[in-house]
Coordinates of C-alpha atoms in Angstrom, one line a residue:
Chain P
M1 CA 25.9 -74.9 200.1
T2 CA 22.1 -75.1 199.6
Q3 CA 20.8 -78.2 198.6
N4 CA 17.5 -79.5 197.4
S5 CA 15.6 -82.3 199.8
I6 CA 14.9 -84.5 196.2
N7 CA 18.6 -84.6 194.1
N8 CA 20.5 -83.0 197.3
S9 CA 21.5 -80.7 193.7
S10 CA 22.0 -77.3 194.6
F11 CA 20.1 -76.6 191.3
G12 CA 16.5 -75.8 191.4
L13 CA 14.1 -78.3 190.1
T14 CA 12.4 -78.3 186.6
V15 CA 9.5 -79.7 185.3
G16 CA 8.6 -79.7 182.0
N17 CA 8.6 -75.7 181.4
I18 CA 8.4 -75.3 184.9
S19 CA 11.1 -74.3 186.8
M20 CA 11.5 -73.9 190.7
G21 CA 14.6 -72.0 192.5
T22 CA 15.6 -70.2 195.1
N23 CA 12.0 -68.0 195.8
T24 CA 10.5 -68.3 192.2
M25 CA 8.3 -70.5 190.2
S26 CA 8.5 -69.3 186.9
S27 CA 7.8 -70.7 183.0
T28 CA 11.1 -72.1 181.2
S29 CA 10.2 -69.9 178.6
G30 CA 10.6 -66.7 181.6
D31 CA 6.7 -65.9 180.5
F32 CA 5.6 -66.2 184.0
T33 CA 7.3 -65.6 187.0
I34 CA 6.4 -65.6 191.1
E35 CA 8.3 -64.8 192.9
A36 CA 8.8 -63.8 196.7
N37 CA 11.8 -60.7 196.3
A38 CA 13.7 -60.1 199.1
S39 CA 11.9 -57.2 200.6
N40 CA 8.9 -60.3 201.0
S41 CA 6.4 -58.9 198.2
V42 CA 5.3 -61.0 196.1
V43 CA 5.2 -60.3 192.1
M44 CA 3.6 -62.0 189.0
K45 CA 5.5 -61.0 186.4
N46 CA 5.0 -61.8 182.5
G47 CA 9.5 -60.9 181.3
V48 CA 10.6 -58.3 183.2
T49 CA 6.9 -56.6 183.4
T50 CA 5.0 -57.2 186.6
L51 CA 1.6 -57.5 186.5
L52 CA 1.0 -58.3 189.9
S53 CA 3.0 -57.0 192.9
M54 CA 1.3 -57.9 196.6
N55 CA 3.7 -56.0 199.2
S56 CA 4.4 -57.5 202.9
S57 CA 1.7 -55.6 204.4
G58 CA -0.8 -57.2 202.0
I59 CA -1.2 -54.3 199.6
Q60 CA -2.1 -55.1 196.7
T61 CA -1.3 -53.1 193.5
L62 CA -1.7 -54.1 189.1
P63 CA 0.7 -51.3 187.2
K64 CA -0.7 -52.7 183.9
Q65 CA -4.2 -52.8 184.4
C66 CA -6.2 -50.5 182.4
G67 CA -7.6 -47.3 183.2
F68 CA -8.0 -43.6 182.0
I69 CA -8.9 -40.2 182.9
A70 CA -9.0 -37.6 180.4
R71 CA -9.9 -33.7 181.5
R72 CA -10.5 -30.5 179.4
T73 CA -7.6 -27.5 180.2
S74 CA -9.6 -25.1 178.5
N75 CA -12.9 -23.7 177.2
Q76 CA -15.1 -24.7 174.6
N77 CA -17.8 -22.0 173.9
D78 CA -21.3 -22.2 172.5
V79 CA -21.6 -25.9 172.8
T80 CA -25.3 -26.5 173.7
G81 CA -27.8 -24.5 175.3
D82 CA -30.6 -24.7 172.7
G83 CA -30.9 -28.7 172.7
T84 CA -27.5 -29.1 171.0
V85 CA -26.1 -32.8 171.3
F86 CA -23.0 -32.0 172.1
V87 CA -20.0 -34.5 172.3
P88 CA -16.7 -33.2 174.9
T89 CA -13.1 -33.1 173.8
F90 CA -10.6 -33.8 176.1
T91 CA -7.2 -32.1 176.0
A92 CA -5.2 -34.1 178.2
E93 CA -4.9 -37.4 180.0
P94 CA -3.3 -37.2 183.2
F95 CA -2.9 -41.3 182.8
D96 CA -4.1 -43.8 180.4
T97 CA -2.6 -47.0 181.4
N98 CA -2.9 -48.9 178.1
N99 CA -3.4 -46.5 175.9
N100 CA -7.2 -47.2 175.1
F101 CA -8.5 -43.7 175.2
S102 CA -8.3 -42.4 171.8
D103 CA -9.9 -38.9 172.3
P104 CA -13.1 -38.6 172.7
T105 CA -13.9 -42.4 173.3
F106 CA -12.5 -45.4 175.2
T107 CA -12.5 -49.2 173.4
A108 CA -12.1 -51.7 176.2
P109 CA -9.8 -54.1 175.5
V110 CA -10.9 -57.3 177.5
T111 CA -14.4 -57.8 178.2
G112 CA -15.2 -57.2 182.0
K113 CA -17.0 -54.6 184.5
Y114 CA -16.2 -50.9 184.4
Y115 CA -16.3 -47.8 186.6
F116 CA -16.7 -44.8 184.9
S117 CA -16.9 -41.3 186.5
V118 CA -17.6 -38.3 184.2
A119 CA -18.3 -34.8 184.9
T120 CA -19.0 -32.4 182.6
T121 CA -18.6 -28.7 184.3
F122 CA -20.8 -25.3 182.2
T123 CA -20.9 -21.9 182.9
Q124 CA -22.3 -19.2 181.0
I125 CA -26.0 -20.6 182.1
I126 CA -28.7 -18.2 182.2
A127 CA -32.5 -17.9 183.6
A128 CA -34.5 -20.7 180.7
M129 CA -31.6 -23.5 181.0
L130 CA -33.6 -25.8 183.0
T131 CA -33.1 -29.0 182.0
G132 CA -29.3 -30.6 180.9
T133 CA -28.7 -34.3 180.4
T134 CA -25.3 -35.6 180.4
K135 CA -25.5 -39.4 178.9
L136 CA -22.3 -42.1 178.9
I137 CA -23.0 -43.6 175.9
T138 CA -21.5 -47.5 176.0
S139 CA -22.0 -50.8 173.0
N140 CA -24.3 -52.0 175.6
R141 CA -26.7 -49.5 176.4
T142 CA -27.3 -45.7 177.5
Y143 CA -26.7 -44.5 181.0
T144 CA -28.1 -41.0 181.7
K145 CA -27.7 -38.4 183.9
H146 CA -30.6 -36.0 184.1
W147 CA -29.9 -32.1 186.5
N148 CA -30.5 -28.8 186.4
P149 CA -27.9 -26.6 185.7
F150 CA -29.8 -23.2 186.7
S151 CA -30.2 -21.6 189.8
A152 CA -30.4 -18.3 190.7
Y153 CA -26.7 -17.5 191.5
T154 CA -26.1 -18.9 188.3
D155 CA -28.0 -16.4 187.2
T156 CA -25.0 -13.6 186.9
G157 CA -24.0 -16.3 184.0
S158 CA -19.9 -16.5 185.0
L159 CA -20.6 -19.4 187.1
N160 CA -20.0 -23.0 186.7
S161 CA -22.7 -25.6 187.3
S162 CA -21.7 -29.5 187.1
G163 CA -23.7 -32.5 185.6
Q164 CA -22.2 -36.0 187.2
L165 CA -22.6 -39.4 186.4
F166 CA -21.3 -42.6 188.1
V167 CA -21.9 -46.2 186.7
I168 CA -20.2 -49.9 186.7
A169 CA -20.5 -51.4 183.2
D170 CA -20.6 -54.3 181.4
M171 CA -18.4 -53.9 178.1
D172 CA -16.9 -57.1 175.9
A173 CA -13.4 -57.0 174.4
A174 CA -13.3 -53.9 172.0
D175 CA -16.7 -52.1 173.1
T176 CA -16.8 -48.9 173.3
A177 CA -18.1 -45.8 175.9
S178 CA -17.8 -41.8 174.9
I179 CA -20.0 -39.1 176.6
S180 CA -22.3 -36.4 175.8
V181 CA -24.5 -33.0 177.1
T182 CA -27.2 -31.9 175.9
I183 CA -28.4 -28.3 178.1
S184 CA -31.6 -27.5 176.4
G185 CA -34.1 -24.1 176.9
S186 CA -32.3 -21.3 175.5
T187 CA -30.0 -19.9 172.6
K188 CA -26.7 -22.0 171.9
T189 CA -24.3 -20.0 174.1
A190 CA -23.6 -22.6 177.1
D191 CA -19.7 -23.0 177.5
F192 CA -17.5 -26.6 178.5
R193 CA -15.1 -25.6 181.2
G194 CA -12.3 -26.2 181.2
F195 CA -9.5 -25.2 183.3
A196 CA -5.4 -25.3 183.6
I197 CA -5.0 -26.7 186.8
V198 CA -8.4 -28.1 188.8
M199 CA -10.1 -30.6 186.9
S200 CA -13.9 -30.1 186.1
S201 CA -14.8 -31.8 183.5
Y202 CA -13.6 -34.9 183.2
F203 CA -14.0 -38.5 181.7
N204 CA -12.7 -41.4 183.8
G205 CA -12.6 -45.0 183.7
V206 CA -11.1 -48.1 185.5
L207 CA -11.8 -52.1 184.7
I208 CA -12.9 -53.4 188.0
S209 CA -12.9 -57.0 187.7
Chain K
M1 CA -0.1 -97.5 203.7
A2 CA 1.0 -94.0 204.2
K3 CA 1.3 -91.1 202.0
Q4 CA 4.0 -91.0 200.4
N5 CA 5.3 -88.1 197.7
K6 CA 5.4 -89.5 193.7
I7 CA 9.1 -87.8 192.7
N8 CA 10.9 -90.1 195.8
N9 CA 8.4 -92.3 197.1
K10 CA 9.4 -90.8 200.4
A11 CA 6.6 -89.4 203.4
N12 CA 8.4 -85.9 203.7
D13 CA 7.4 -82.9 202.4
I14 CA 9.9 -81.4 199.3
V15 CA 11.8 -78.8 199.6
I16 CA 14.0 -76.8 196.8
D17 CA 16.0 -74.4 197.9
N18 CA 13.5 -72.4 200.4
L19 CA 10.4 -73.5 198.7
K20 CA 8.6 -76.2 200.2
L21 CA 5.7 -78.6 199.2
T22 CA 3.3 -80.1 201.6
D23 CA 0.0 -80.8 201.7
N24 CA -2.2 -78.0 200.0
E25 CA 0.9 -75.8 199.7
I26 CA 3.5 -74.3 198.4
Q27 CA 5.1 -72.5 201.3
S28 CA 8.7 -70.8 201.5
T29 CA 10.4 -72.8 204.4
S30 CA 10.5 -69.5 206.6
G31 CA 6.4 -69.5 206.0
D32 CA 6.6 -65.7 205.0
L33 CA 4.7 -66.9 201.8
I34 CA 2.0 -69.6 201.6
L35 CA 0.0 -70.4 198.2
A36 CA -2.3 -73.0 200.0
T37 CA -5.7 -75.0 198.8
D38 CA -8.1 -75.3 201.5
G39 CA -10.1 -78.2 201.8
T40 CA -13.0 -76.0 200.1
N41 CA -11.5 -76.0 196.9
N42 CA -10.9 -72.0 197.6
I43 CA -6.7 -70.5 197.2
K44 CA -5.1 -68.2 199.8
L45 CA -2.5 -66.1 199.7
K46 CA -0.9 -65.8 203.5
V47 CA 2.3 -64.8 205.2
N48 CA 2.6 -67.1 208.0
A49 CA -1.0 -67.3 209.8
T50 CA -2.7 -63.9 208.0
T51 CA -4.7 -64.2 204.6
Y52 CA -3.6 -62.1 202.3
A53 CA -5.7 -62.9 199.0
D54 CA -8.8 -65.1 198.7
F55 CA -9.2 -66.6 195.9
F56 CA -13.3 -68.3 196.3
S57 CA -13.6 -71.4 194.2
S58 CA -16.9 -69.4 193.1
G59 CA -14.3 -67.1 191.4
A60 CA -14.6 -64.1 193.7
V61 CA -11.3 -62.8 195.2
N62 CA -11.4 -61.1 198.4
L63 CA -8.3 -59.0 200.0
P64 CA -8.6 -58.5 203.5
L65 CA -5.5 -56.1 203.9
Q66 CA -6.4 -53.9 200.5
P67 CA -6.1 -50.0 201.9
S68 CA -10.2 -48.8 202.2
F69 CA -11.3 -46.7 204.7
F70 CA -15.2 -45.1 205.6
V71 CA -14.9 -41.9 207.7
Y72 CA -18.1 -39.4 208.6
A73 CA -18.8 -35.9 210.7
N74 CA -21.0 -37.6 213.7
A75 CA -22.7 -34.3 214.2
N76 CA -24.2 -31.1 212.9
V77 CA -20.7 -28.2 212.6
L78 CA -22.5 -24.8 212.7
N79 CA -22.2 -21.9 210.7
Q80 CA -19.2 -22.9 208.7
T81 CA -19.6 -21.4 204.9
G82 CA -22.5 -19.5 202.7
A83 CA -20.3 -16.4 202.2
G84 CA -18.1 -18.1 199.7
T85 CA -15.6 -19.3 202.5
E86 CA -13.7 -23.5 201.8
I87 CA -13.4 -25.5 204.7
T88 CA -11.2 -28.4 204.7
V89 CA -14.5 -30.9 205.6
A90 CA -14.3 -32.2 209.3
L91 CA -14.2 -36.1 209.8
N92 CA -13.9 -37.1 213.2
T93 CA -15.4 -40.6 212.8
E94 CA -14.4 -43.7 210.8
I95 CA -15.9 -47.2 210.2
Y96 CA -13.3 -48.6 208.6
D97 CA -9.9 -48.0 208.3
I98 CA -7.9 -51.2 207.5
T99 CA -4.7 -49.8 207.0
N100 CA -4.5 -46.9 209.4
N101 CA -4.0 -44.6 206.1
F102 CA -6.6 -41.3 207.7
S103 CA -6.0 -39.3 210.0
S104 CA -6.5 -35.0 210.8
N105 CA -9.6 -35.3 207.9
T106 CA -7.1 -36.7 205.6
F107 CA -6.0 -39.8 203.6
T108 CA -2.3 -40.7 203.0
A109 CA -2.0 -43.0 199.7
P110 CA 0.5 -46.0 201.2
V111 CA 2.0 -47.4 198.2
T112 CA 1.6 -45.5 194.3
G113 CA -1.5 -46.5 192.8
K114 CA -5.1 -46.2 191.0
Y115 CA -7.9 -45.4 194.1
F116 CA -11.8 -44.9 194.2
L117 CA -12.3 -41.7 196.1
S118 CA -16.0 -40.6 196.2
A119 CA -17.5 -37.7 198.7
C120 CA -20.6 -36.7 199.9
V121 CA -21.5 -33.1 201.9
G122 CA -24.6 -32.2 203.1
Y123 CA -26.0 -28.7 204.2
S124 CA -28.2 -27.1 206.1
G125 CA -29.3 -23.5 206.9
L126 CA -29.3 -21.9 203.6
T127 CA -30.9 -17.8 203.6
S128 CA -31.6 -16.4 199.8
L129 CA -28.8 -16.3 197.3
M130 CA -27.0 -19.2 198.6
G131 CA -26.9 -20.7 195.4
A132 CA -23.9 -22.1 194.5
T133 CA -22.3 -25.0 195.7
S134 CA -18.2 -26.5 195.3
L135 CA -16.9 -29.8 196.2
K136 CA -13.2 -30.8 196.0
I137 CA -12.1 -33.7 196.3
S138 CA -8.3 -32.5 196.3
T139 CA -5.3 -34.7 195.9
S140 CA -1.4 -34.3 195.4
N141 CA -1.0 -34.7 191.5
Q142 CA -5.2 -33.0 190.6
V143 CA -7.9 -31.2 192.5
Y144 CA -11.3 -32.4 191.2
Q145 CA -13.7 -29.7 191.7
V146 CA -18.3 -29.8 191.0
Y147 CA -20.3 -27.6 191.0
N148 CA -24.0 -27.9 191.9
N149 CA -26.8 -25.4 191.2
T150 CA -30.4 -26.7 192.6
Y151 CA -32.5 -24.2 192.2
L152 CA -31.7 -23.5 196.2
S153 CA -33.2 -20.0 196.6
T154 CA -36.4 -20.9 197.2
T155 CA -36.0 -23.5 199.2
T156 CA -34.2 -21.8 201.9
G157 CA -33.9 -23.8 205.2
T158 CA -33.9 -26.9 203.5
N159 CA -31.4 -29.6 203.0
G160 CA -28.8 -30.5 200.6
S161 CA -25.7 -32.2 199.5
H162 CA -23.7 -32.5 196.9
N163 CA -21.4 -35.2 195.9
A164 CA -18.0 -36.3 193.5
C165 CA -16.9 -39.8 192.3
V166 CA -13.0 -40.3 190.3
I167 CA -10.9 -43.0 190.3
T168 CA -7.2 -40.7 190.5
D169 CA -3.7 -41.9 190.5
M170 CA -1.7 -40.9 193.5
D171 CA 1.6 -41.9 194.6
A172 CA 2.4 -43.4 198.0
G173 CA 2.7 -40.8 200.2
D174 CA 0.2 -38.3 198.4
T175 CA -2.7 -37.3 200.2
A176 CA -6.4 -36.6 200.1
S177 CA -9.1 -34.4 201.5
I178 CA -12.4 -33.1 200.8
L179 CA -13.2 -29.0 200.8
F180 CA -16.5 -27.0 200.6
S181 CA -18.0 -24.3 199.8
I182 CA -21.0 -22.4 199.4
S183 CA -21.5 -18.7 197.9
G184 CA -24.2 -16.3 197.2
G185 CA -25.0 -15.5 200.9
A186 CA -24.5 -12.6 202.7
S187 CA -22.3 -14.3 205.9
N188 CA -21.2 -17.6 206.2
T189 CA -24.8 -18.8 208.3
A190 CA -25.0 -22.8 206.6
D191 CA -24.3 -26.1 208.1
I192 CA -22.5 -28.9 207.8
L193 CA -25.1 -31.5 208.1
G194 CA -23.5 -35.4 210.0
G195 CA -24.5 -37.7 212.1
P196 CA -24.4 -42.1 213.0
S197 CA -27.7 -42.5 211.6
T198 CA -28.2 -41.3 207.8
V199 CA -24.2 -40.2 207.8
P200 CA -25.1 -37.4 205.3
T201 CA -21.2 -36.1 205.4
Y202 CA -19.0 -38.6 204.3
F203 CA -15.1 -39.5 202.7
T204 CA -14.9 -43.3 200.9
G205 CA -11.6 -44.1 199.6
H206 CA -10.2 -47.6 198.3
L207 CA -6.8 -49.0 196.8
I208 CA -8.3 -50.8 193.7
Y209 CA -4.8 -51.5 192.0

């Protein structure tokens, strides 16, 4: 029979609200647990919810860390091209771990550094559409990418052109982030591109630290 | 006087079931989990002598065994695309591949989680009308595709590059690779650029959490 070396008891040890027993240190209320489980993973839990898991190879995951990706699955037609500031809306969320994205805005749940990746793809680009601006607008500041929507090849009108932006941004709790796109030089005939399967227009963000 | 613990005033370590409390460490008696301080106010999570997580006194955190890779093309590859042919980009040199998850131009996720993926493809040998490039980060769950339409038809012979970044959800065993095409030309005479000094074509990834 297993016994502890303090009082030769077969029970674990409790000090204040910290309990130590087989493979586990936890609060007696069960809202915080560190354990090494049978597969040699180290797990930090709140109740039964795993917050951090490190497996026997040293690989760590944080399954509740906030992160999202929103995508467009169909076109939005005639949204810019004449300098109109277009705010894309999204039709699907492959993941939104803590439900912090409410189309078209992400709200930071905690203060930290957030990685954002934005892809804005358009079709029906014609010759005079030479200026594109994709913006990530956060509460602290706006990040801007200038790009050229038009090339000789896209003059056929049916092909696609993407403006992308990547940044790690500082956000405070409850700060928001959204995107806008402007294409200038012609008429309001550029279409915001969405596909059923391939992701060409998306808004992606995760808390890094 | 020799150091004594404050529970039973003995010089021995304290053992509770299979948890041992000893100098600067809480560890399992089998040594496969150690939470330690190292005298410099760093906190380490170790398995035997291997550090899995290092929390520095400044607050920085290092996870030296977290899956991560950087691979690139080490030489030009001629006549790959230009007339719309889509290629799987060949990446034959690894700068690092922490847990050996990259092989045959493909990354395989070792665990379920969110992965940062970034790809860049350099190209040259363009002819007139080769104006549209497509870059895909193709994963088991999603295909991310962006388009680049810089006005290349007037800059025949110059180099260009196309990049994409995303943080994506991958399940254990899912794969990721990069696909690239240039369209508009009469034949596949465009080259993929490579080389160890400027690294124009690469694919990098990291498990975020």
